[in-house]
Short mmCIF file of C-alpha atoms and ligand atoms in Angstrom, two decimals:
data_model
loop_
_atom_site.label_atom_id
_atom_site.label_comp_id
_atom_site.label_asym_id
_atom_site.label_seq_id
_atom_site.Cartn_x
_atom_site.Cartn_y
_atom_site.Cartn_z
CA UNK V 18 -209.74 -96.87 -11.68
CA UNK V 19 -209.38 -97.82 -8.31
CA UNK V 20 -205.72 -99.49 -6.99
CA UNK V 21 -206.69 -102.47 -7.37
CA UNK V 22 -207.25 -101.73 -11.33
CA UNK V 23 -204.25 -100.36 -11.69
CA UNK V 24 -202.47 -102.56 -10.02
CA UNK V 25 -203.92 -105.86 -12.80
CA UNK V 26 -202.99 -103.51 -15.60
CA UNK V 27 -199.51 -102.76 -14.30
CA UNK V 28 -198.60 -105.99 -13.64
CA UNK V 29 -199.44 -107.46 -17.34
CA UNK V 30 -196.92 -105.31 -18.56
CA UNK V 31 -194.40 -106.04 -15.03
CA UNK V 32 -194.47 -102.31 -13.96
CA UNK V 33 -196.02 -102.86 -10.83
CA UNK V 34 -192.64 -100.61 -9.99
CA UNK V 35 -194.57 -97.36 -10.63
CA UNK V 36 -197.34 -97.76 -7.84
CA UNK V 37 -194.50 -98.51 -5.11
CA UNK V 38 -194.57 -94.88 -3.08
CA UNK V 39 -199.10 -95.73 -3.75
CA UNK V 40 -199.39 -95.70 0.22
CA UNK V 41 -197.57 -92.50 0.83
CA UNK V 42 -199.11 -90.38 -1.65
CA UNK V 43 -201.92 -87.97 -0.19
CA UNK V 44 -204.91 -88.43 -1.05
CA UNK V 45 -205.60 -86.00 -4.06
CA UNK V 46 -201.82 -87.49 -6.28
CA UNK V 47 -202.63 -91.23 -5.24
CA UNK V 48 -205.87 -90.01 -8.18
CA UNK V 49 -203.83 -88.71 -10.00
CA UNK V 50 -201.22 -91.86 -10.28
CA UNK V 51 -204.72 -93.69 -10.72
CA UNK V 52 -205.66 -91.77 -13.83
CA UNK V 53 -203.12 -91.35 -15.51
CA UNK V 54 -201.97 -95.56 -15.08
CA UNK V 55 -205.79 -95.72 -16.79
CA UNK V 56 -204.71 -93.13 -19.72
CA UNK V 57 -201.47 -95.05 -20.42
CA UNK V 58 -200.90 -97.40 -22.60
CA UNK V 59 -197.91 -99.81 -21.60
CA UNK V 60 -198.47 -102.47 -24.88
CA UNK V 61 -195.92 -99.78 -26.31
CA UNK V 62 -193.42 -101.03 -24.56
CA UNK V 63 -193.54 -104.41 -26.26
CA UNK V 64 -191.90 -102.38 -29.05
CA UNK V 65 -188.49 -102.07 -26.78
CA UNK V 66 -187.89 -106.19 -27.41
CA UNK V 67 -189.00 -105.43 -31.37
CA UNK V 68 -185.98 -102.51 -31.44
CA UNK V 69 -184.20 -103.98 -33.77
CA UNK V 70 -186.51 -105.52 -36.92
CA UNK V 71 -186.30 -104.03 -39.97
CA UNK V 72 -189.05 -104.46 -41.88
CA UNK V 73 -188.85 -102.54 -45.14
CA UNK V 74 -190.13 -103.30 -48.00
CA UNK V 75 -188.07 -102.48 -51.97
CA UNK V 76 -186.67 -99.61 -52.46
CA UNK V 77 -186.70 -97.38 -56.15
CA UNK V 78 -186.60 -93.60 -56.93
CA UNK V 79 -189.48 -91.78 -57.53
CA UNK V 80 -189.87 -88.43 -59.99
CA UNK V 81 -189.17 -84.93 -58.15
CA UNK V 82 -190.95 -82.10 -59.52
CA UNK V 83 -188.15 -79.61 -60.11
CA UNK V 84 -187.07 -76.26 -59.96
CA UNK V 85 -186.69 -75.72 -63.19
CA UNK V 86 -189.79 -76.93 -64.55
CA UNK V 87 -191.30 -75.16 -61.44
CA UNK V 88 -190.63 -71.96 -62.26
CA UNK V 89 -191.72 -72.92 -66.05
CA UNK V 90 -195.07 -74.13 -64.11
CA UNK V 91 -195.50 -71.22 -61.41
CA UNK V 92 -198.15 -69.21 -62.64
CA UNK V 93 -200.73 -70.96 -63.56
CA UNK V 94 -199.24 -73.50 -60.75
CA UNK V 95 -199.54 -69.61 -58.46
CA UNK V 96 -202.75 -69.16 -59.51
CA UNK V 97 -204.21 -72.35 -58.93
CA UNK V 98 -203.24 -72.18 -55.28
CA UNK V 99 -204.14 -68.92 -54.70
CA UNK V 100 -207.75 -70.22 -56.11
CA UNK V 101 -207.70 -73.10 -53.77
CA UNK V 102 -206.64 -70.76 -50.94
CA UNK V 103 -209.70 -67.66 -51.62
CA UNK V 104 -212.07 -71.21 -51.98
CA UNK V 105 -210.81 -71.52 -48.32
CA UNK V 106 -209.88 -75.27 -49.40
CA UNK V 107 -206.14 -75.03 -47.65
CA UNK V 108 -205.24 -74.72 -43.73
CA UNK V 109 -202.31 -75.08 -42.36
CA UNK V 110 -201.03 -77.64 -39.75
CA UNK V 111 -198.35 -76.96 -37.22
CA UNK V 112 -196.57 -79.25 -35.62
CA UNK V 113 -195.91 -78.43 -32.65
CA UNK V 114 -196.17 -80.99 -29.67
CA UNK V 115 -192.21 -81.49 -29.50
CA UNK V 116 -189.58 -81.66 -26.20
CA UNK V 117 -187.16 -79.61 -28.47
CA UNK V 118 -184.80 -81.44 -26.03
CA UNK V 119 -180.74 -81.19 -28.26
CA UNK V 120 -181.92 -77.19 -28.11
CA UNK V 121 -181.93 -77.71 -24.62
CA UNK V 122 -184.97 -74.97 -23.44
CA UNK V 123 -186.97 -75.86 -20.61
CA UNK V 124 -189.96 -73.45 -22.88
CA UNK V 125 -191.98 -74.94 -26.11
CA UNK V 126 -189.50 -74.21 -29.49
CA UNK V 127 -191.78 -71.72 -30.94
CA UNK V 128 -190.97 -69.08 -27.76
CA UNK V 129 -187.42 -68.99 -28.61
CA UNK V 130 -185.82 -66.48 -29.36
CA UNK V 131 -183.22 -66.05 -32.08
CA UNK V 132 -183.56 -62.49 -32.39
CA UNK V 133 -180.33 -60.26 -31.40
CA UNK V 134 -180.81 -56.88 -31.95
CA UNK V 135 -184.26 -57.48 -31.27
CA UNK V 136 -187.05 -60.42 -29.64
CA UNK V 137 -187.61 -62.65 -33.10
CA UNK V 138 -189.20 -66.47 -31.74
CA UNK V 139 -189.75 -68.80 -33.89
CA UNK V 140 -193.36 -69.17 -34.15
CA UNK V 141 -193.69 -65.22 -35.03
CA UNK V 142 -191.14 -66.12 -38.41
CA UNK V 143 -193.13 -69.22 -39.33
CA UNK V 144 -196.75 -67.03 -38.11
CA UNK V 145 -195.17 -63.46 -40.58
CA UNK V 146 -194.52 -66.35 -43.07
CA UNK V 147 -198.53 -67.64 -43.02
CA UNK V 148 -199.12 -63.81 -43.21
CA UNK V 149 -197.41 -63.40 -46.30
CA UNK V 150 -199.53 -65.99 -48.25
CA UNK V 151 -202.63 -64.36 -46.09
CA UNK V 152 -201.50 -60.82 -47.48
CA UNK V 153 -201.64 -62.62 -51.34
CA UNK V 154 -204.31 -63.81 -51.40
CA UNK V 155 -205.63 -61.35 -49.26
CA UNK V 156 -207.77 -64.33 -48.03
CA UNK V 157 -207.40 -66.26 -43.59
CA UNK V 158 -206.14 -69.38 -44.22
CA UNK V 159 -207.05 -71.43 -40.84
CA UNK V 160 -204.55 -72.60 -38.44
CA UNK V 161 -203.66 -75.96 -36.89
CA UNK V 162 -201.20 -76.47 -33.98
CA UNK V 163 -201.16 -78.96 -32.04
CA UNK V 164 -198.61 -78.69 -28.59
CA UNK V 165 -198.94 -81.73 -26.00
CA UNK V 166 -199.81 -81.78 -22.74
CA UNK V 167 -196.32 -81.07 -21.42
CA UNK V 168 -196.19 -77.46 -23.52
CA UNK V 169 -199.99 -76.63 -23.97
CA UNK V 170 -200.29 -73.99 -21.18
CA UNK V 171 -197.25 -72.38 -22.65
CA UNK V 172 -197.98 -72.26 -25.77
CA UNK V 173 -201.92 -70.75 -25.81
CA UNK V 174 -200.49 -68.40 -23.40
CA UNK V 175 -197.52 -66.86 -24.98
CA UNK V 176 -199.14 -66.02 -28.38
CA UNK V 177 -202.41 -65.15 -26.81
CA UNK V 178 -199.81 -62.70 -25.17
CA UNK V 179 -198.44 -61.97 -28.38
CA UNK V 180 -201.73 -61.35 -30.28
CA UNK V 181 -200.80 -64.27 -31.85
CA UNK V 182 -198.04 -61.61 -33.76
CA UNK V 183 -200.80 -60.76 -36.19
CA UNK V 184 -202.41 -62.99 -36.71
CA UNK V 185 -206.32 -63.06 -36.78
CA UNK V 186 -207.33 -65.74 -33.68
CA UNK V 187 -210.49 -67.18 -35.00
CA UNK V 188 -208.02 -68.60 -37.08
CA UNK V 189 -206.29 -70.30 -34.96
CA UNK V 190 -206.92 -73.68 -33.39
CA UNK V 191 -205.32 -75.74 -30.85
CA UNK V 192 -205.38 -79.41 -30.31
CA UNK V 193 -203.83 -81.39 -28.04
CA UNK V 194 -201.17 -84.52 -28.83
CA UNK V 195 -201.21 -88.03 -27.19
CA UNK V 196 -198.65 -89.06 -24.53
CA UNK V 197 -196.59 -91.91 -23.90
CA UNK V 198 -194.97 -93.63 -21.40
CA UNK V 199 -191.12 -93.30 -21.75
CA UNK V 200 -188.96 -95.87 -20.56
CA UNK V 201 -185.65 -97.45 -19.33
CA UNK V 202 -182.92 -98.91 -21.56
CA UNK V 203 -184.71 -102.77 -20.26
CA UNK V 204 -188.75 -101.54 -20.74
CA UNK V 205 -189.05 -100.03 -17.70
CA UNK V 206 -191.51 -97.57 -17.31
CA UNK V 207 -189.35 -93.78 -15.69
CA UNK V 208 -190.88 -91.35 -12.74
CA UNK V 209 -190.40 -88.42 -12.63
CA UNK V 210 -191.97 -88.27 -8.97
CA UNK V 211 -193.80 -90.60 -6.51
CA UNK V 212 -196.69 -90.17 -8.54
CA UNK V 213 -196.09 -89.00 -12.12
CA UNK V 214 -195.37 -91.67 -14.83
CA UNK V 215 -192.70 -89.93 -16.73
CA UNK V 216 -193.73 -89.55 -20.52
CA UNK V 217 -193.65 -87.74 -23.74
CA UNK V 218 -195.26 -86.58 -27.39
CA UNK V 219 -195.60 -89.70 -29.34
CA UNK V 220 -194.31 -88.40 -32.14
CA UNK V 221 -196.13 -85.86 -35.51
CA UNK V 222 -197.08 -89.69 -37.02
CA UNK V 223 -199.90 -89.07 -34.53
CA UNK V 224 -201.45 -85.52 -35.67
CA UNK V 225 -203.93 -86.73 -37.92
CA UNK V 226 -205.49 -89.12 -35.34
CA UNK V 227 -205.56 -86.05 -32.24
CA UNK V 228 -206.73 -83.40 -35.15
CA UNK V 229 -209.77 -86.39 -35.19
CA UNK V 230 -210.52 -87.31 -31.45
CA UNK V 231 -210.09 -83.16 -30.51
CA UNK V 232 -212.66 -82.48 -33.49
CA UNK V 233 -210.27 -80.54 -35.38
CA UNK V 234 -211.79 -82.38 -38.31
CA UNK V 235 -215.60 -80.75 -37.58
CA UNK V 236 -213.66 -77.44 -38.84
CA UNK V 237 -211.66 -79.55 -41.17
CA UNK V 238 -215.32 -80.28 -43.11
CA UNK V 239 -217.24 -77.14 -42.11
CA UNK V 240 -214.72 -75.14 -44.12
CA UNK V 241 -214.60 -76.78 -47.11
CA UNK V 242 -211.31 -77.21 -46.71
CA UNK V 243 -209.74 -80.28 -48.70
CA UNK V 244 -205.61 -79.60 -48.09
CA UNK V 245 -204.00 -79.41 -44.80
CA UNK V 246 -199.76 -78.34 -45.27
CA UNK V 247 -198.79 -79.41 -41.61
CA UNK V 248 -195.46 -78.57 -41.06
CA UNK V 249 -192.70 -78.72 -38.79
CA UNK V 250 -192.61 -75.72 -35.81
CA UNK V 251 -188.17 -75.69 -36.08
CA UNK V 252 -187.69 -73.55 -40.05
CA UNK V 253 -187.33 -70.70 -39.50
CA UNK V 254 -187.74 -69.73 -43.32
CA UNK V 255 -190.63 -72.16 -44.19
CA UNK V 256 -193.25 -71.16 -45.94
CA UNK V 257 -196.59 -71.67 -45.31
CA UNK V 258 -199.57 -72.87 -47.86
CA UNK V 259 -197.42 -71.61 -51.03
CA UNK V 260 -199.95 -71.48 -53.35
CA UNK V 261 -197.15 -72.40 -55.89
CA UNK V 262 -196.79 -75.69 -54.40
CA UNK V 263 -200.30 -76.12 -53.68
CA UNK V 264 -200.92 -75.67 -57.24
CA UNK V 265 -199.30 -78.03 -58.58
CA UNK V 266 -200.37 -80.10 -56.27
CA UNK V 267 -203.95 -80.36 -56.98
CA UNK V 268 -202.54 -79.96 -61.23
CA UNK V 269 -200.85 -83.47 -60.52
CA UNK V 270 -203.51 -84.33 -58.38
CA UNK V 271 -200.84 -85.82 -56.05
CA UNK V 272 -202.91 -87.49 -52.61
CA UNK V 273 -200.23 -85.50 -50.28
CA UNK V 274 -197.13 -83.30 -51.53
CA UNK V 275 -194.44 -83.03 -50.03
CA UNK V 276 -191.40 -80.25 -50.50
CA UNK V 277 -188.30 -81.14 -50.59
CA UNK V 278 -184.38 -80.21 -51.02
CA UNK V 279 -181.24 -81.77 -53.09
CA UNK V 280 -179.74 -82.78 -51.04
CA UNK V 281 -175.20 -81.60 -50.37
CA UNK V 282 -173.09 -85.35 -50.82
CA UNK V 283 -175.06 -88.73 -51.90
CA UNK V 284 -173.95 -89.49 -47.57
CA UNK V 285 -175.96 -86.43 -46.46
CA UNK V 286 -178.21 -87.21 -43.37
CA UNK V 287 -181.26 -86.62 -44.65
CA UNK V 288 -184.84 -88.75 -45.15
CA UNK V 289 -185.25 -89.51 -49.21
CA UNK V 290 -187.38 -88.88 -50.60
CA UNK V 291 -188.44 -92.01 -52.91
CA UNK V 292 -190.93 -95.52 -53.55
CA UNK V 293 -191.46 -98.61 -51.37
CA UNK V 294 -192.75 -101.60 -53.27
CA UNK V 295 -194.37 -99.45 -55.50
CA UNK V 296 -195.65 -96.57 -53.27
CA UNK V 297 -194.17 -93.15 -52.16
CA UNK V 298 -191.96 -93.35 -48.95
CA UNK V 299 -188.85 -92.15 -47.43
CA UNK V 300 -185.77 -93.51 -46.88
CA UNK V 301 -183.27 -92.53 -43.96
CA UNK V 302 -179.94 -92.07 -45.41
CA UNK V 303 -178.44 -94.48 -42.77
CA UNK V 304 -180.33 -97.16 -45.28
CA UNK V 305 -178.98 -95.74 -47.97
CA UNK V 306 -176.43 -98.57 -49.95
CA UNK V 307 -173.59 -98.11 -51.93
CA UNK V 308 -175.44 -98.44 -54.58
CA UNK V 309 -178.49 -96.44 -54.16
CA UNK V 310 -175.99 -93.63 -53.43
CA UNK V 311 -174.67 -94.37 -56.65
CA UNK V 312 -177.83 -94.84 -59.24
CA UNK V 313 -178.26 -92.65 -61.60
CA UNK V 314 -181.66 -90.88 -62.95
CA UNK V 315 -182.26 -89.93 -66.26
CA UNK V 316 -180.23 -86.73 -66.62
CA UNK V 317 -176.90 -88.09 -64.44
CA UNK V 318 -178.21 -87.02 -61.18
CA UNK V 319 -178.10 -89.37 -58.74
CA UNK V 320 -181.55 -90.94 -58.46
CA UNK V 321 -182.37 -91.04 -54.83
CA UNK V 322 -181.26 -87.06 -54.93
CA UNK V 323 -184.11 -85.06 -52.19
CA UNK V 324 -184.79 -85.00 -48.53
CA UNK V 325 -188.08 -84.14 -47.00
CA UNK V 326 -188.15 -81.54 -45.28
CA UNK V 327 -191.26 -81.65 -43.33
CA UNK V 328 -193.39 -80.41 -45.29
CA UNK V 329 -196.11 -82.52 -46.08
CA UNK V 330 -199.99 -80.68 -48.17
CA UNK V 331 -201.64 -83.71 -47.70
CA UNK V 332 -205.44 -84.49 -49.57
CA UNK V 333 -208.21 -84.47 -45.94
CA UNK V 334 -210.37 -87.40 -48.19
CA UNK V 335 -207.35 -89.52 -48.25
CA UNK V 336 -206.14 -88.85 -44.44
CA UNK V 337 -209.54 -90.33 -43.86
CA UNK V 338 -209.21 -92.93 -45.30
CA UNK V 339 -205.66 -93.26 -44.13
CA UNK V 340 -206.71 -92.39 -40.20
CA UNK V 341 -207.87 -96.12 -38.41
CA UNK V 342 -204.33 -97.90 -40.03
CA UNK V 343 -201.88 -97.80 -37.11
CA UNK V 344 -198.76 -96.25 -36.87
CA UNK V 345 -195.55 -98.53 -36.93
CA UNK V 346 -194.38 -97.37 -33.89
CA UNK V 347 -190.30 -96.14 -33.34
CA UNK V 348 -187.71 -96.76 -30.93
CA UNK V 349 -185.83 -93.48 -29.66
CA UNK V 350 -183.59 -93.55 -28.01
CA UNK V 351 -183.86 -89.77 -25.33
CA UNK V 352 -181.96 -88.22 -22.58
CA UNK V 353 -185.44 -88.10 -19.83
CA UNK V 354 -185.95 -87.32 -16.62
CA UNK V 355 -186.22 -89.23 -14.25
CA UNK V 356 -186.62 -89.84 -9.86
CA UNK V 357 -184.65 -93.34 -8.81
CA UNK V 358 -185.08 -95.73 -6.65
CA UNK V 359 -183.88 -94.13 -4.04
CA UNK V 360 -186.67 -91.27 -4.85
CA UNK V 361 -183.83 -88.64 -5.79
CA UNK V 362 -184.89 -86.60 -9.26
CA UNK V 363 -182.82 -86.41 -12.52
CA UNK V 364 -181.77 -84.53 -15.53
CA UNK V 365 -179.31 -86.46 -17.20
CA UNK V 366 -176.83 -85.41 -19.73
CA UNK V 367 -176.44 -88.77 -21.85
CA UNK V 368 -180.39 -90.07 -23.59
CA UNK V 369 -181.35 -93.33 -20.46
CA UNK V 370 -183.32 -94.57 -22.28
CA UNK V 371 -186.19 -95.20 -25.19
CA UNK V 372 -189.50 -92.96 -25.96
CA UNK V 373 -191.52 -94.06 -28.28
CA UNK V 374 -193.44 -92.41 -31.58
CA UNK V 375 -194.56 -93.20 -34.40
CA UNK V 376 -193.71 -90.69 -37.32
CA UNK V 377 -195.20 -88.48 -40.63
CA UNK V 378 -193.03 -90.14 -42.53
CA UNK V 379 -194.48 -93.19 -42.30
CA UNK V 380 -198.20 -91.40 -43.04
CA UNK V 381 -196.38 -90.49 -45.97
CA UNK V 382 -196.28 -94.55 -46.92
CA UNK V 383 -199.99 -94.49 -46.78
CA UNK V 384 -201.40 -92.29 -49.15
CA UNK V 385 -201.61 -93.77 -52.49
CA UNK V 386 -199.08 -90.78 -54.26
CA UNK V 387 -196.80 -87.89 -53.85
CA UNK V 388 -194.91 -85.00 -55.72
CA UNK V 389 -191.80 -84.40 -54.32
CA UNK V 390 -191.26 -80.71 -54.87
CA UNK V 391 -187.40 -79.36 -55.25
CA UNK V 392 -187.23 -75.86 -53.04
CA UNK V 393 -184.54 -74.11 -52.74
CA UNK V 394 -182.49 -74.56 -49.96
CA UNK V 395 -181.03 -71.26 -48.56
CA UNK V 396 -184.14 -69.57 -48.59
CA UNK V 397 -186.42 -72.56 -47.35
CA UNK V 398 -184.99 -74.88 -44.97
CA UNK V 399 -183.36 -73.16 -41.68
CA UNK V 400 -184.47 -75.92 -39.14
CA UNK V 401 -182.84 -75.60 -35.21
CA UNK V 402 -183.22 -78.57 -33.98
CA UNK V 403 -179.22 -78.05 -31.97
CA UNK V 404 -178.07 -74.62 -29.99
CA UNK V 405 -174.67 -74.61 -32.32
CA UNK V 406 -173.17 -76.08 -35.77
CA UNK V 407 -175.74 -78.06 -37.89
CA UNK V 408 -179.22 -77.08 -38.28
CA UNK V 409 -178.60 -75.20 -34.39
CA UNK V 410 -179.93 -71.10 -33.98
CA UNK V 411 -176.76 -70.23 -35.19
CA UNK V 412 -176.67 -71.63 -38.31
CA UNK V 413 -180.39 -70.42 -38.84
CA UNK V 414 -179.87 -67.14 -38.01
CA UNK V 415 -176.94 -67.05 -40.79
CA UNK V 416 -179.44 -67.94 -43.30
CA UNK V 417 -182.19 -65.57 -41.75
CA UNK V 418 -179.42 -63.23 -42.31
CA UNK V 419 -179.15 -63.80 -46.31
CA UNK V 420 -182.66 -63.38 -46.70
CA UNK V 421 -182.87 -59.84 -45.58
CA UNK V 422 -185.02 -60.60 -42.52
CA UNK V 423 -183.36 -58.58 -39.95
CA UNK V 424 -183.37 -60.16 -36.47
P1 UTP G 522 -187.98 -83.31 -33.60
O1 UTP G 522 -187.87 -84.85 -34.80
O2 UTP G 522 -186.87 -82.00 -34.14
O3 UTP G 522 -188.33 -83.41 -32.40
O4 UTP G 522 -189.67 -82.96 -34.45
P2 UTP G 522 -188.54 -82.87 -31.12
O5 UTP G 522 -188.93 -82.96 -29.99
O6 UTP G 522 -188.85 -80.55 -31.61
O7 UTP G 522 -187.01 -82.21 -30.37
P3 UTP G 522 -185.95 -83.57 -29.82
O8 UTP G 522 -185.82 -84.03 -30.75
O9 UTP G 522 -186.01 -83.35 -28.76
O10 UTP G 522 -184.54 -82.51 -29.89
C1 UTP G 522 -190.29 -82.35 -35.99
C2 UTP G 522 -191.39 -81.45 -35.72
O11 UTP G 522 -192.57 -82.84 -34.80
C3 UTP G 522 -192.91 -82.24 -34.03
C4 UTP G 522 -191.81 -81.56 -33.02
O12 UTP G 522 -193.11 -80.22 -32.72
C5 UTP G 522 -191.48 -80.38 -34.43
O13 UTP G 522 -192.13 -79.59 -35.30
N1 UTP G 522 -193.30 -83.00 -33.26
C6 UTP G 522 -192.83 -83.67 -32.90
C7 UTP G 522 -194.28 -83.49 -33.14
O14 UTP G 522 -195.39 -82.05 -33.07
N2 UTP G 522 -194.61 -84.20 -31.38
C8 UTP G 522 -193.47 -84.85 -31.64
O15 UTP G 522 -194.30 -85.65 -30.06
C9 UTP G 522 -192.78 -85.14 -31.83
#
């Protein structure tokens, strides 16, 4: 793309300030900036204008497979799950493209060391958990790791240097997600430097299309993988490719299974599994009306009682059916490092603008059926979002200790 073409593209979305310092740049920097302009989708900025729109449908409860039912069927589910794993039909997808801004480390979140007396990295905890299943099934499971432009090199280098924490290298596959521009509250793209557009990973919703674009789905197809267990990097107790969960989803012929935890309180800040216009969906805690919080199921328990923990098992044939559908774009307030009009760089302490993300929960709503599958919170859910307080390094360490994990 040349200067004129870049200018014309930027003009369409009112972003010509991106070229403000063009004449000052070196030849290499000029080329770099032009290529960023070519690759950036500025149309996402339109979403700032529709930020407040709420197009949600009609919510209804969705029955969950609860612990007692799982316990009763566990042996049969596990046998079915192990059979699928041994046949190579299950793959795992680690979503590790996020910026982990709340944790405040410059490194990828998975590189965070939660150990106290020795090194225990988040990536290590996750891989150790997956290795439990590999050892039980006596079969390797393909692990796909999604990174972004911002953390790819550090992630791949770190895992290689640590010999994948005992995982077999041929079974680890990396792919990058796409980026989206970041903007101020008026929808003007921020610049990180005179030749760098401020951009961030475009959310965890684009993982499957990124797998397709990067050729990862060829690996999926070539290996006969029929189910993908997609999970977040930050839960250090995350059970991955859990044979009981896999078996239950196959048994119930669900297009997607979602691991869920019983809520601590009716107004707890978690997204809750439900139906929306008859299709699986996740209602955000702030969307729950009093009436929904008071609603009861046939056992007299709260009808909207199970929160998602970002651990989904998705059937590949169903993913292929929805891959061309556009996911809604979420406008999220974040802290965005930027260069001001005088050329000075800032790293803000408070949110100062918007990032644009698509979310995996919107993908769940595109699926024809879903099995919410209850797990015991204290055994399987120790998310690290913050340094201290709720969902933090501190709370996750306490939960690791409770589960006998040495730190
Ligand atoms: P979060 O919503 O916690 O976002 O991601 P984050 O970027 O990691 O952290 P904050 O909000 O900046 O503090 C949930 C999961 O989705 C992944 C994350 O890596 C994490 O596993 N994710 C998020 C992506 O893979 N890509 C993204 O663009 C965003």
